[in-house]
């Protein structure tokens, strides 16, 4: 949950005069998004999401994020569409922060994703990858393989307070990942954070993708590897092969993986689990006790990292070996 | 800000089948209310507020609160109206907690109330007092004068960590308040927490009152005394007599105070400032550092308490002595 910035009615009303949305009727801070302040706003013109970008988001990246949402929505993908002001840029300023107004997407995120929902998210992600293929802006992945060791170093010996030996275990895994990280796979724009709370469903159908604030240019199959971590484990920590299969086959029904991508999926998933392990570990160690940010347990991703290290092929993810052999 | 309870879509959809509001379209936890979890909910039938009552609210009091809102809305007062299910009670159960669905009120609360807004809230409060006159349920004020010394005792010597000598200063004030607390003034249902964040304005007009979860039977003028504390001080701590006059005259334009009420207003305001001083002090001392509840500064109400102790008559609140002499 997050509302970091208080916004007054007068300044908000002034901000809205840039848009053809009529007069302000109400706005409520909502518990959505961890990096920015979000408000559900109602005006005579309808219902919107107002986002204020806080300091953890680099201002130089905002044109990429906002432009990507415009681009994807323009291709028919269901994601928040930045509302265009009568004049100037969709990205404005409010309460001393960059700010933008977005269309509101109906739908609910799934607290307990089903295999059908895993299939739907695979399809939608592949659709996003295809729709973004001609998006002209570029943004490097600031949380890819070369960012992980500095994160581990920043955690230092505090990592071992989470579990004895953790620092050494991650260091050894990083050595392997750095030596074997694939570099010749198809690249493009990835979402890079497509967790269940960023995917909405409505009456059984996927109704939209949100929160593109980690999107970047990287290996496309890495995005799928992130979803293998985020969608396919049960509460008890077990990997669900039915969900794994549904996710991967859903993806392939829209954008088939080539042989090199399929072979690389286990190491990409090892990398994805370490990436989230490290950022959670860093936040766990560095978030002040009196912060109102809910800390996420790094151990969840330690267990996932260990699982993916055991994986030898897509069969361990539930995909039969003869599926779509290229 | 507060969302204490996670609600799943399946259980929420099941809960909504009690009502004629169509299918669920979306719901977002909102940063409103400090005692309960609130969600802004959209269904095919419109926009609503869903409230889940958390443990700080006594279940036995809920029929009073919900019934009061029904009663007031039925009299034309703009406040959230509990949506009636097709069968049974407006108070249901969701996620293991008592829960109710309310109509959504447009409007924004004023971060910096103006004198006009003080006048409007005085009028609206008097209107509420009159509209509640025939409300049949009763609820004692659990935070009235006899509750204050136990609160101070619970704070103990920790009070002096906020300011040296604070414990003795409050104890002396309580002795005076207990000896002189008025008991023969007109009573009725009061809101008891009508702070600016509980009053909405839209296009310059007061559009609604919310959050009746401290409402109770008590001295009517005590409600006005609370507003003198909550609405009429500037950020720098100074009492604004223009706002004080607007508030009191706004109230009297709907329900004139009798002479005893006018005479008692200073001591009622002393009591009101001590009541909020003590609950803030208690929360300040007892809220764990890692809680995501924002702690409110008790010293703000210490300064207000000291101001009201200097007040000799309504003239000090900006009301001229010859105003409406009864």
XYZ file of C-alpha atoms in Angstrom:
652
model
C 0.000 0.000 0.000
C 1.275 3.385 -0.753
C 0.267 6.994 -0.623
C 3.451 8.929 -0.067
C 2.248 12.357 -1.142
C -0.707 14.363 0.119
C -2.460 16.222 -2.685
C -4.669 19.230 -2.016
C -7.938 19.787 -3.853
C -6.963 23.200 -5.237
C -3.724 22.029 -6.853
C -5.408 18.878 -8.153
C -8.282 20.857 -9.670
C -5.719 23.148 -11.319
C -3.842 20.102 -12.681
C -7.071 18.697 -14.145
C -7.808 21.857 -16.128
C -5.181 20.574 -18.607
C -7.554 17.728 -19.524
C -11.039 17.420 -20.990
C -12.331 15.443 -18.017
C -14.719 17.959 -16.474
C -14.662 18.982 -12.839
C -13.180 16.970 -9.991
C -15.740 15.011 -7.953
C -13.602 12.934 -5.572
C -10.215 11.298 -5.119
C -9.019 8.638 -2.733
C -5.513 7.369 -2.101
C -5.441 3.674 -2.988
C -3.366 0.807 -1.669
C -1.854 -0.130 -5.028
C 1.683 0.140 -6.366
C 4.718 0.199 -4.103
C 6.878 2.794 -5.857
C 4.363 5.574 -6.527
C 1.360 7.315 -5.010
C -1.902 6.348 -6.670
C -5.338 7.893 -6.368
C -8.646 6.695 -7.668
C -10.122 9.896 -9.081
C -13.647 10.609 -10.227
C -14.534 13.595 -12.358
C -17.527 14.588 -14.450
C -15.689 12.789 -17.288
C -15.401 9.415 -15.600
C -13.132 7.371 -13.360
C -9.341 7.579 -13.583
C -6.115 6.608 -11.847
C -3.862 9.519 -10.907
C -0.218 8.529 -10.413
C 2.422 10.668 -8.710
C 5.941 9.400 -9.338
C 8.002 9.200 -6.172
C 11.745 9.313 -5.784
C 12.411 5.596 -6.353
C 11.386 6.083 -9.984
C 13.982 7.787 -12.192
C 12.396 10.795 -13.939
C 14.430 10.132 -17.085
C 12.629 6.776 -17.424
C 9.110 8.220 -17.316
C 8.774 8.952 -21.064
C 9.635 5.286 -21.713
C 6.997 4.000 -19.256
C 4.230 6.389 -20.250
C 5.065 6.080 -23.963
C 4.998 2.283 -23.708
C 1.515 2.301 -22.196
C 0.328 4.637 -24.955
C 1.919 2.383 -27.565
C 0.458 -0.841 -26.141
C -3.025 0.607 -25.640
C -2.855 1.899 -29.220
C -2.280 -1.689 -30.364
C -5.378 -2.845 -28.518
C -3.668 -4.290 -25.469
C -5.713 -3.647 -22.326
C -3.517 -1.507 -20.111
C -3.911 1.935 -18.535
C -3.960 4.595 -21.263
C -2.322 7.889 -20.331
C -4.996 10.559 -20.789
C -3.839 13.214 -23.255
C -4.080 16.817 -22.123
C -5.451 19.385 -24.579
C -1.913 20.696 -24.934
C 1.482 19.376 -23.994
C 2.645 16.095 -22.620
C 0.747 13.311 -20.848
C 3.371 13.643 -18.154
C 2.645 16.694 -16.005
C 3.623 17.873 -12.557
C 1.582 17.894 -9.354
C 2.583 18.464 -5.717
C 6.189 18.836 -6.852
C 6.249 15.432 -8.514
C 5.876 14.145 -12.055
C 2.278 13.028 -12.451
C -0.012 11.489 -15.047
C -3.672 10.623 -15.374
C -4.657 7.171 -16.678
C -7.849 5.481 -17.769
C -9.273 3.168 -15.116
C -9.265 -0.569 -15.792
C -12.025 -2.678 -14.276
C -11.002 -6.066 -12.931
C -9.502 -7.804 -9.919
C -6.151 -9.421 -9.414
C -6.130 -13.047 -8.431
C -4.994 -13.807 -4.881
C -4.824 -17.529 -5.778
C -4.130 -17.878 -9.507
C -5.616 -20.893 -11.268
C -3.995 -22.835 -14.105
C -6.441 -21.149 -16.513
C -5.279 -17.760 -15.287
C -1.636 -18.814 -15.734
C -2.484 -19.725 -19.332
C -4.180 -16.362 -19.835
C -1.236 -14.419 -18.458
C 1.155 -16.351 -20.721
C -0.942 -15.400 -23.747
C -1.228 -11.783 -22.678
C 2.502 -11.474 -22.035
C 3.344 -12.895 -25.458
C 0.829 -10.468 -26.948
C 2.551 -7.622 -25.144
C 5.938 -8.755 -26.444
C 4.646 -8.727 -30.017
C 2.787 -5.414 -29.610
C 5.905 -3.707 -28.225
C 8.177 -4.952 -31.022
C 8.057 -1.614 -32.833
C 8.098 0.624 -29.752
C 10.923 3.067 -30.515
C 12.239 3.981 -27.051
C 14.845 1.967 -25.182
C 15.465 1.355 -21.500
C 18.157 -0.943 -20.140
C 17.194 -3.427 -17.430
C 18.735 -1.890 -14.339
C 18.052 -5.107 -12.394
C 19.627 -7.649 -14.751
C 22.502 -10.055 -14.065
C 25.221 -7.415 -13.693
C 23.206 -5.610 -10.989
C 22.887 -8.635 -8.728
C 26.383 -8.889 -7.215
C 26.409 -5.211 -6.180
C 23.047 -5.865 -4.492
C 24.483 -8.864 -2.648
C 27.525 -6.811 -1.636
C 25.208 -4.088 -0.338
C 23.435 -6.680 1.843
C 26.795 -7.974 3.092
C 26.861 -10.167 6.162
C 23.355 -9.066 7.132
C 22.151 -11.664 4.624
C 23.228 -14.395 7.017
C 20.823 -13.029 9.612
C 18.017 -14.227 7.338
C 19.544 -17.715 7.081
C 22.993 -18.978 8.040
C 25.202 -19.383 4.965
C 22.868 -17.411 2.711
C 25.511 -14.940 1.561
C 27.853 -17.718 0.377
C 25.010 -19.633 -1.251
C 23.898 -16.640 -3.312
C 27.505 -15.740 -4.196
C 28.087 -19.227 -5.588
C 24.840 -19.067 -7.569
C 25.789 -15.656 -8.954
C 29.150 -17.022 -10.149
C 27.299 -19.650 -12.152
C 24.698 -17.226 -13.470
C 27.293 -14.664 -14.516
C 29.300 -17.339 -16.377
C 26.306 -18.872 -18.143
C 23.831 -16.028 -18.600
C 22.434 -16.236 -22.146
C 23.073 -13.227 -24.347
C 22.007 -14.389 -27.812
C 18.280 -14.864 -27.250
C 15.513 -12.799 -28.872
C 15.209 -9.458 -27.109
C 12.496 -6.832 -26.851
C 10.435 -4.886 -24.352
C 9.572 -6.943 -21.278
C 7.222 -6.109 -18.408
C 9.750 -7.472 -15.875
C 7.287 -7.438 -12.953
C 4.181 -9.281 -14.135
C 3.163 -10.612 -10.739
C -0.455 -11.569 -10.009
C -1.236 -8.143 -8.512
C -0.418 -6.549 -11.873
C -2.893 -8.625 -13.886
C -6.632 -8.038 -13.686
C -9.368 -10.554 -14.423
C -13.045 -9.894 -14.930
C -15.711 -12.590 -15.161
C -13.114 -15.250 -15.881
C -11.239 -13.315 -18.569
C -7.985 -11.410 -18.333
C -9.049 -7.755 -18.414
C -5.757 -5.877 -18.265
C -2.101 -5.515 -17.358
C -0.880 -2.700 -15.132
C 2.261 -1.267 -13.496
C 4.811 -1.024 -16.300
C 7.373 0.719 -14.075
C 9.997 -2.008 -14.349
C 9.532 -2.444 -18.123
C 12.783 -2.463 -20.101
C 14.590 -4.004 -23.052
C 15.830 -7.482 -22.267
C 15.596 -11.144 -23.245
C 11.911 -11.879 -23.900
C 12.023 -15.349 -22.359
C 13.270 -13.783 -19.114
C 9.819 -12.220 -18.702
C 8.312 -15.716 -18.925
C 10.897 -16.946 -16.404
C 9.745 -14.246 -13.972
C 6.156 -15.477 -14.357
C 7.264 -19.057 -13.684
C 8.451 -17.743 -10.319
C 5.521 -15.448 -9.635
C 2.525 -17.538 -10.772
C 3.311 -21.254 -10.576
C 4.249 -21.975 -6.950
C 1.697 -23.030 -4.365
C 1.424 -21.453 -0.912
C 3.328 -24.426 0.525
C 6.297 -23.690 -1.766
C 5.702 -26.542 -4.231
C 5.964 -25.849 -7.962
C 2.677 -26.683 -9.716
C 3.489 -28.316 -13.065
C -0.086 -27.870 -14.304
C 0.295 -24.115 -13.877
C 3.808 -24.165 -15.365
C 2.552 -25.981 -18.431
C -0.448 -23.671 -18.781
C 1.767 -20.579 -18.547
C 4.375 -21.754 -21.065
C 1.853 -23.200 -23.504
C -0.280 -20.075 -23.214
C 2.752 -18.009 -24.115
C 3.709 -20.298 -26.994
C 0.194 -20.224 -28.432
C 0.887 -16.570 -29.300
C 4.677 -16.470 -29.625
C 6.403 -19.883 -29.875
C 9.761 -20.075 -28.131
C 12.716 -21.177 -30.247
C 14.940 -24.068 -29.138
C 17.542 -21.800 -27.550
C 14.864 -19.998 -25.507
C 13.382 -23.277 -24.323
C 16.811 -24.559 -23.304
C 17.577 -21.318 -21.486
C 14.333 -21.135 -19.503
C 15.711 -22.959 -16.413
C 18.731 -20.658 -16.078
C 16.572 -17.598 -16.772
C 14.244 -18.743 -13.993
C 17.251 -19.235 -11.679
C 18.220 -15.654 -12.469
C 14.684 -14.344 -11.973
C 14.373 -16.001 -8.568
C 17.750 -14.597 -7.477
C 16.776 -11.120 -8.719
C 13.663 -11.060 -6.511
C 15.507 -12.794 -3.659
C 18.131 -10.027 -3.720
C 15.792 -7.040 -3.933
C 13.621 -8.478 -1.159
C 16.713 -9.222 0.913
C 17.989 -5.690 0.398
C 14.607 -4.176 1.349
C 14.325 -6.558 4.313
C 17.661 -5.379 5.666
C 17.277 -1.708 4.791
C 13.621 -0.860 5.359
C 13.274 1.054 8.643
C 11.159 -0.713 11.219
C 8.740 2.210 11.357
C 8.119 2.288 7.589
C 4.565 1.590 6.484
C 5.844 -0.425 3.530
C 5.014 -4.102 3.978
C 8.235 -6.078 3.809
C 8.148 -9.186 1.607
C 9.825 -12.336 2.846
C 13.087 -13.003 0.970
C 12.994 -16.694 1.946
C 10.110 -17.310 -0.450
C 12.497 -16.557 -3.309
C 15.335 -18.500 -1.725
C 13.125 -21.597 -1.910
C 12.214 -20.800 -5.521
C 15.877 -20.290 -6.400
C 16.690 -23.728 -4.980
C 13.862 -25.300 -6.957
C 14.987 -23.818 -10.262
C 18.556 -25.000 -9.621
C 17.242 -28.573 -9.693
C 15.416 -28.115 -12.986
C 17.034 -29.822 -15.962
C 14.552 -29.129 -18.768
C 11.078 -27.852 -19.543
C 9.752 -31.253 -18.505
C 10.320 -30.191 -14.903
C 8.048 -27.219 -15.584
C 5.333 -29.545 -16.866
C 5.967 -29.132 -20.595
C 6.370 -32.444 -22.397
C 9.558 -32.704 -24.407
C 7.822 -33.246 -27.710
C 5.792 -30.064 -27.419
C 6.353 -27.764 -30.411
C 9.871 -29.039 -31.075
C 11.254 -26.492 -33.474
C -4.493 5.020 5.876
C -5.767 1.589 6.557
C -6.421 -1.718 4.905
C -6.056 -4.315 7.610
C -7.827 -7.179 5.915
C -7.165 -8.772 2.538
C -10.381 -9.729 0.758
C -10.437 -12.323 -2.010
C -12.565 -11.898 -5.123
C -14.506 -15.142 -4.663
C -15.641 -14.357 -1.127
C -16.428 -10.757 -2.076
C -18.479 -11.835 -5.096
C -20.370 -14.254 -2.845
C -20.992 -11.438 -0.317
C -22.368 -9.195 -3.086
C -24.960 -11.755 -4.186
C -26.970 -10.561 -1.134
C -27.475 -7.204 -2.873
C -29.056 -5.973 -6.097
C -25.855 -4.331 -7.283
C -24.949 -6.580 -10.223
C -21.612 -8.225 -10.689
C -18.333 -7.082 -9.155
C -16.117 -5.052 -11.511
C -13.254 -3.888 -9.277
C -12.288 -3.043 -5.713
C -9.368 -1.131 -4.282
C -8.298 -0.707 -0.693
C -8.446 2.997 0.131
C -6.486 5.129 2.547
C -9.484 6.339 4.526
C -10.637 5.648 8.052
C -8.290 4.592 10.800
C -10.358 1.988 12.613
C -11.680 -0.095 9.732
C -10.697 -1.474 6.328
C -12.351 0.398 3.474
C -12.564 -0.490 -0.198
C -13.821 1.553 -3.098
C -15.899 -0.996 -4.970
C -17.374 -0.804 -8.451
C -20.093 -3.148 -9.662
C -22.520 -3.146 -12.543
C -24.826 -1.260 -10.164
C -22.505 1.644 -9.437
C -19.769 2.770 -7.062
C -19.799 1.883 -3.368
C -17.724 1.873 -0.213
C -17.228 -1.539 1.390
C -16.336 -1.373 5.084
C -14.929 -4.248 7.122
C -15.078 -3.600 10.852
C -11.818 -4.378 12.601
C -11.235 -5.272 16.218
C -11.040 -1.700 17.589
C -14.750 -1.333 16.839
C -17.075 -3.084 19.285
C -19.446 -5.367 17.376
C -22.260 -4.569 19.777
C -22.078 -0.917 18.644
C -22.464 -1.643 14.933
C -26.291 -1.627 14.832
C -26.166 1.862 16.385
C -23.677 3.189 13.801
C -25.294 1.597 10.762
C -28.797 2.373 11.988
C -27.824 6.013 12.582
C -26.570 6.415 9.017
C -29.788 4.870 7.714
C -31.804 7.201 9.918
C -29.881 10.347 8.933
C -29.871 9.534 5.207
C -33.610 8.887 5.476
C -34.003 12.437 6.802
C -32.175 13.838 3.791
C -28.798 14.348 5.436
C -25.979 13.573 3.037
C -24.091 10.671 4.602
C -23.236 7.154 3.435
C -26.427 5.090 3.175
C -26.060 1.415 4.096
C -27.179 -0.561 1.041
C -30.027 -2.914 1.923
C -29.634 -6.552 0.938
C -32.603 -8.311 -0.634
C -32.996 -10.199 2.640
C -31.629 -9.737 6.116
C -29.586 -7.058 7.706
C -27.424 -4.313 6.178
C -24.689 -5.627 8.436
C -23.207 -8.808 6.963
C -19.989 -10.757 7.366
C -16.981 -10.942 5.052
C -13.479 -12.334 5.582
C -14.418 -13.189 9.160
C -15.406 -9.621 9.982
C -18.655 -7.677 10.208
C -19.045 -5.840 6.922
C -21.435 -3.442 5.205
C -21.808 -1.829 1.801
C -22.469 1.921 1.579
C -23.397 4.360 -1.127
C -20.440 6.400 -2.366
C -20.381 10.140 -1.617
C -18.643 12.430 -4.085
C -16.630 15.264 -2.613
C -13.252 16.110 -1.131
C -12.249 16.948 2.419
C -10.592 20.266 2.992
C -6.897 20.161 3.901
C -7.063 23.864 4.846
C -10.595 24.719 5.932
C -11.835 28.223 5.189
C -14.150 30.293 7.386
C -16.979 29.572 4.917
C -16.353 25.868 5.328
C -16.384 26.264 9.123
C -19.784 27.923 8.788
C -21.025 25.100 6.564
C -19.877 22.407 8.968
C -21.580 24.219 11.871
C -24.846 24.243 9.937
C -24.510 20.614 8.901
C -23.714 19.484 12.444
C -26.754 21.295 13.846
C -28.827 19.697 11.077
C -27.494 16.313 12.097
C -28.360 16.964 15.749
C -31.945 17.826 14.801
C -32.280 14.914 12.348
C -31.055 12.421 14.970
C -33.429 13.681 17.671
C -35.860 10.782 17.116
C -33.253 8.081 16.484
C -34.307 5.315 18.870
C -30.995 3.572 19.676
C -28.621 4.685 22.418
C -24.872 4.496 22.778
C -22.940 5.936 25.716
C -19.871 8.055 24.955
C -17.042 5.729 25.907
C -14.572 8.627 25.644
C -16.316 11.194 27.859
C -15.016 12.830 31.033
C -15.005 9.683 33.190
C -12.808 7.880 30.656
C -10.030 10.450 30.688
C -8.310 9.758 33.990
C -7.982 6.023 33.283
C -6.403 7.005 29.948
C -3.942 9.297 31.713
C -3.174 6.549 34.237
C -2.531 4.143 31.366
C -0.018 6.598 29.904
C 1.647 6.986 33.280
C 5.069 8.545 33.478
C 5.609 7.995 29.748
C 3.559 11.180 29.274
C 6.487 13.191 30.604
C 8.651 11.890 27.770
C 6.477 13.971 25.428
C 6.976 17.081 27.556
C 8.353 17.474 31.070
C 5.544 17.974 33.583
C 2.829 16.909 31.153
C 1.393 14.226 33.417
C 0.883 16.658 36.315
C -0.504 19.350 34.009
C -3.146 17.019 32.591
C -3.980 15.622 36.043
C -4.650 19.138 37.362
C -6.805 19.951 34.353
C -8.764 16.703 34.802
C -9.467 17.591 38.414
C -11.046 20.859 37.281
C -12.936 19.234 34.417
C -14.308 16.430 36.607
C -15.501 18.967 39.211
C -17.116 21.336 36.716
C -18.262 19.129 33.823
C -21.780 20.242 32.834
C -24.461 17.604 33.115
C -27.689 19.543 32.619
C -27.270 20.622 28.983
C -29.424 19.434 26.057
C -28.335 15.949 24.997
C -28.752 13.913 21.844
C -26.785 11.990 19.251
C -23.432 13.602 18.499
C -20.904 12.730 15.772
C -18.016 13.127 18.251
C -15.293 13.043 15.560
C -16.291 15.641 12.958
C -12.762 16.508 11.879
C -12.073 18.009 8.427
C -11.316 14.586 6.911
C -14.860 13.496 7.758
C -16.591 16.340 5.894
C -16.737 16.456 2.105
C -17.125 19.542 -0.059
C -17.959 19.710 -3.741
C -17.841 22.876 -5.829
C -17.868 25.051 -2.754
C -20.781 23.311 -1.006
C -20.706 20.805 1.827
C -21.571 17.493 0.124
C -21.569 15.026 3.002
C -20.533 13.788 6.437
C -18.814 10.427 6.907
C -17.322 8.158 9.574
C -19.951 7.917 12.292
C -17.956 5.348 14.274
C -17.547 7.504 17.354
C -21.166 8.709 17.332
C -22.914 8.446 20.706
C -25.410 10.104 23.026
C -23.916 13.081 24.825
C -24.209 16.831 25.325
C -24.942 18.376 21.916
C -22.748 21.421 22.496
C -19.785 19.104 23.152
C -19.888 18.183 19.444
C -19.536 21.891 18.619
C -16.671 22.143 21.128
C -14.861 19.317 19.292
C -15.222 21.274 16.041
C -13.814 24.395 17.705
C -10.699 22.311 18.316
C -10.633 20.537 14.969
C -11.528 23.330 12.534
C -10.576 26.722 13.926
C -6.851 26.607 14.656
C -4.258 27.658 12.108
C -1.193 25.592 11.234
C 0.891 27.817 13.508
C -1.313 26.957 16.494
C -3.225 30.255 16.644
C -6.987 30.206 17.121
C -8.740 31.938 14.215
C -11.651 33.957 15.606
C -13.169 34.432 12.147
C -13.444 30.669 11.804
C -14.681 30.280 15.386
C -17.416 32.836 14.788
C -18.373 31.237 11.455
C -18.612 27.791 13.050
C -20.696 28.870 16.042
C -22.946 31.190 14.064
C -23.389 28.514 11.367
C -24.486 26.102 14.075
C -26.825 28.635 15.680
C -28.449 29.499 12.356
C -29.962 25.988 12.458
C -30.078 25.221 16.188
C -29.588 28.221 18.507
C -27.629 27.458 21.675
C -29.337 28.314 24.947
C -27.578 30.486 27.530
C -26.299 27.510 29.529
C -24.795 25.931 26.395
C -23.087 29.175 25.420
C -21.659 29.561 28.911
C -20.443 25.976 28.914
C -18.732 26.085 25.553
C -15.279 27.026 26.942
C -15.203 24.168 29.441
C -16.580 21.742 26.857
C -13.771 22.811 24.522
C -11.241 22.291 27.307
C -12.644 18.792 27.712
C -12.604 18.133 23.983
C -8.967 19.179 23.641
C -7.979 16.979 26.602
C -9.915 14.029 25.157
C -7.927 14.192 21.877
C -4.717 14.995 23.727
C -5.140 11.834 25.803
C -6.048 9.441 23.001
C -3.181 10.762 20.884
C -0.845 10.521 23.848
C -1.930 6.947 24.509
C -1.481 5.982 20.849
C 1.854 7.812 20.719
C 3.142 5.794 23.646
C 1.571 2.464 22.694
C 1.750 2.259 18.888
C 4.578 -0.108 17.927
C 7.326 1.580 15.925
C 6.769 -0.831 13.030
C 3.043 -0.099 12.772
C 1.886 1.485 9.531
C -0.573 3.682 11.408
C 0.498 7.311 11.194
C 0.911 8.637 14.723
C -0.662 12.018 15.388
C 1.250 14.530 17.479
C -0.282 14.861 20.970
C 1.381 18.261 21.451
C -1.016 19.835 18.958
C -3.833 19.149 21.421
C -1.741 20.190 24.404
C -1.463 23.646 22.808
C -5.206 23.677 22.099
C -5.952 22.645 25.687
C -3.856 25.544 26.974
C -5.651 27.956 24.650
C -9.109 26.907 25.796
C -8.048 27.242 29.457
C -7.511 30.972 28.800
C -10.937 31.441 27.239
C -13.436 33.312 29.417
C -16.445 33.619 27.123
C -17.670 33.200 23.562
C -16.056 36.558 22.770
C -12.710 34.768 22.812
C -14.078 32.464 20.094
C -15.018 35.446 17.963
C -18.712 35.593 18.894
C -19.810 39.050 20.045
C -21.487 39.107 23.428
C -24.759 40.520 22.174
C -25.210 37.793 19.580
C -28.545 36.028 20.026
C -28.790 36.638 23.751
C -31.550 34.312 24.798
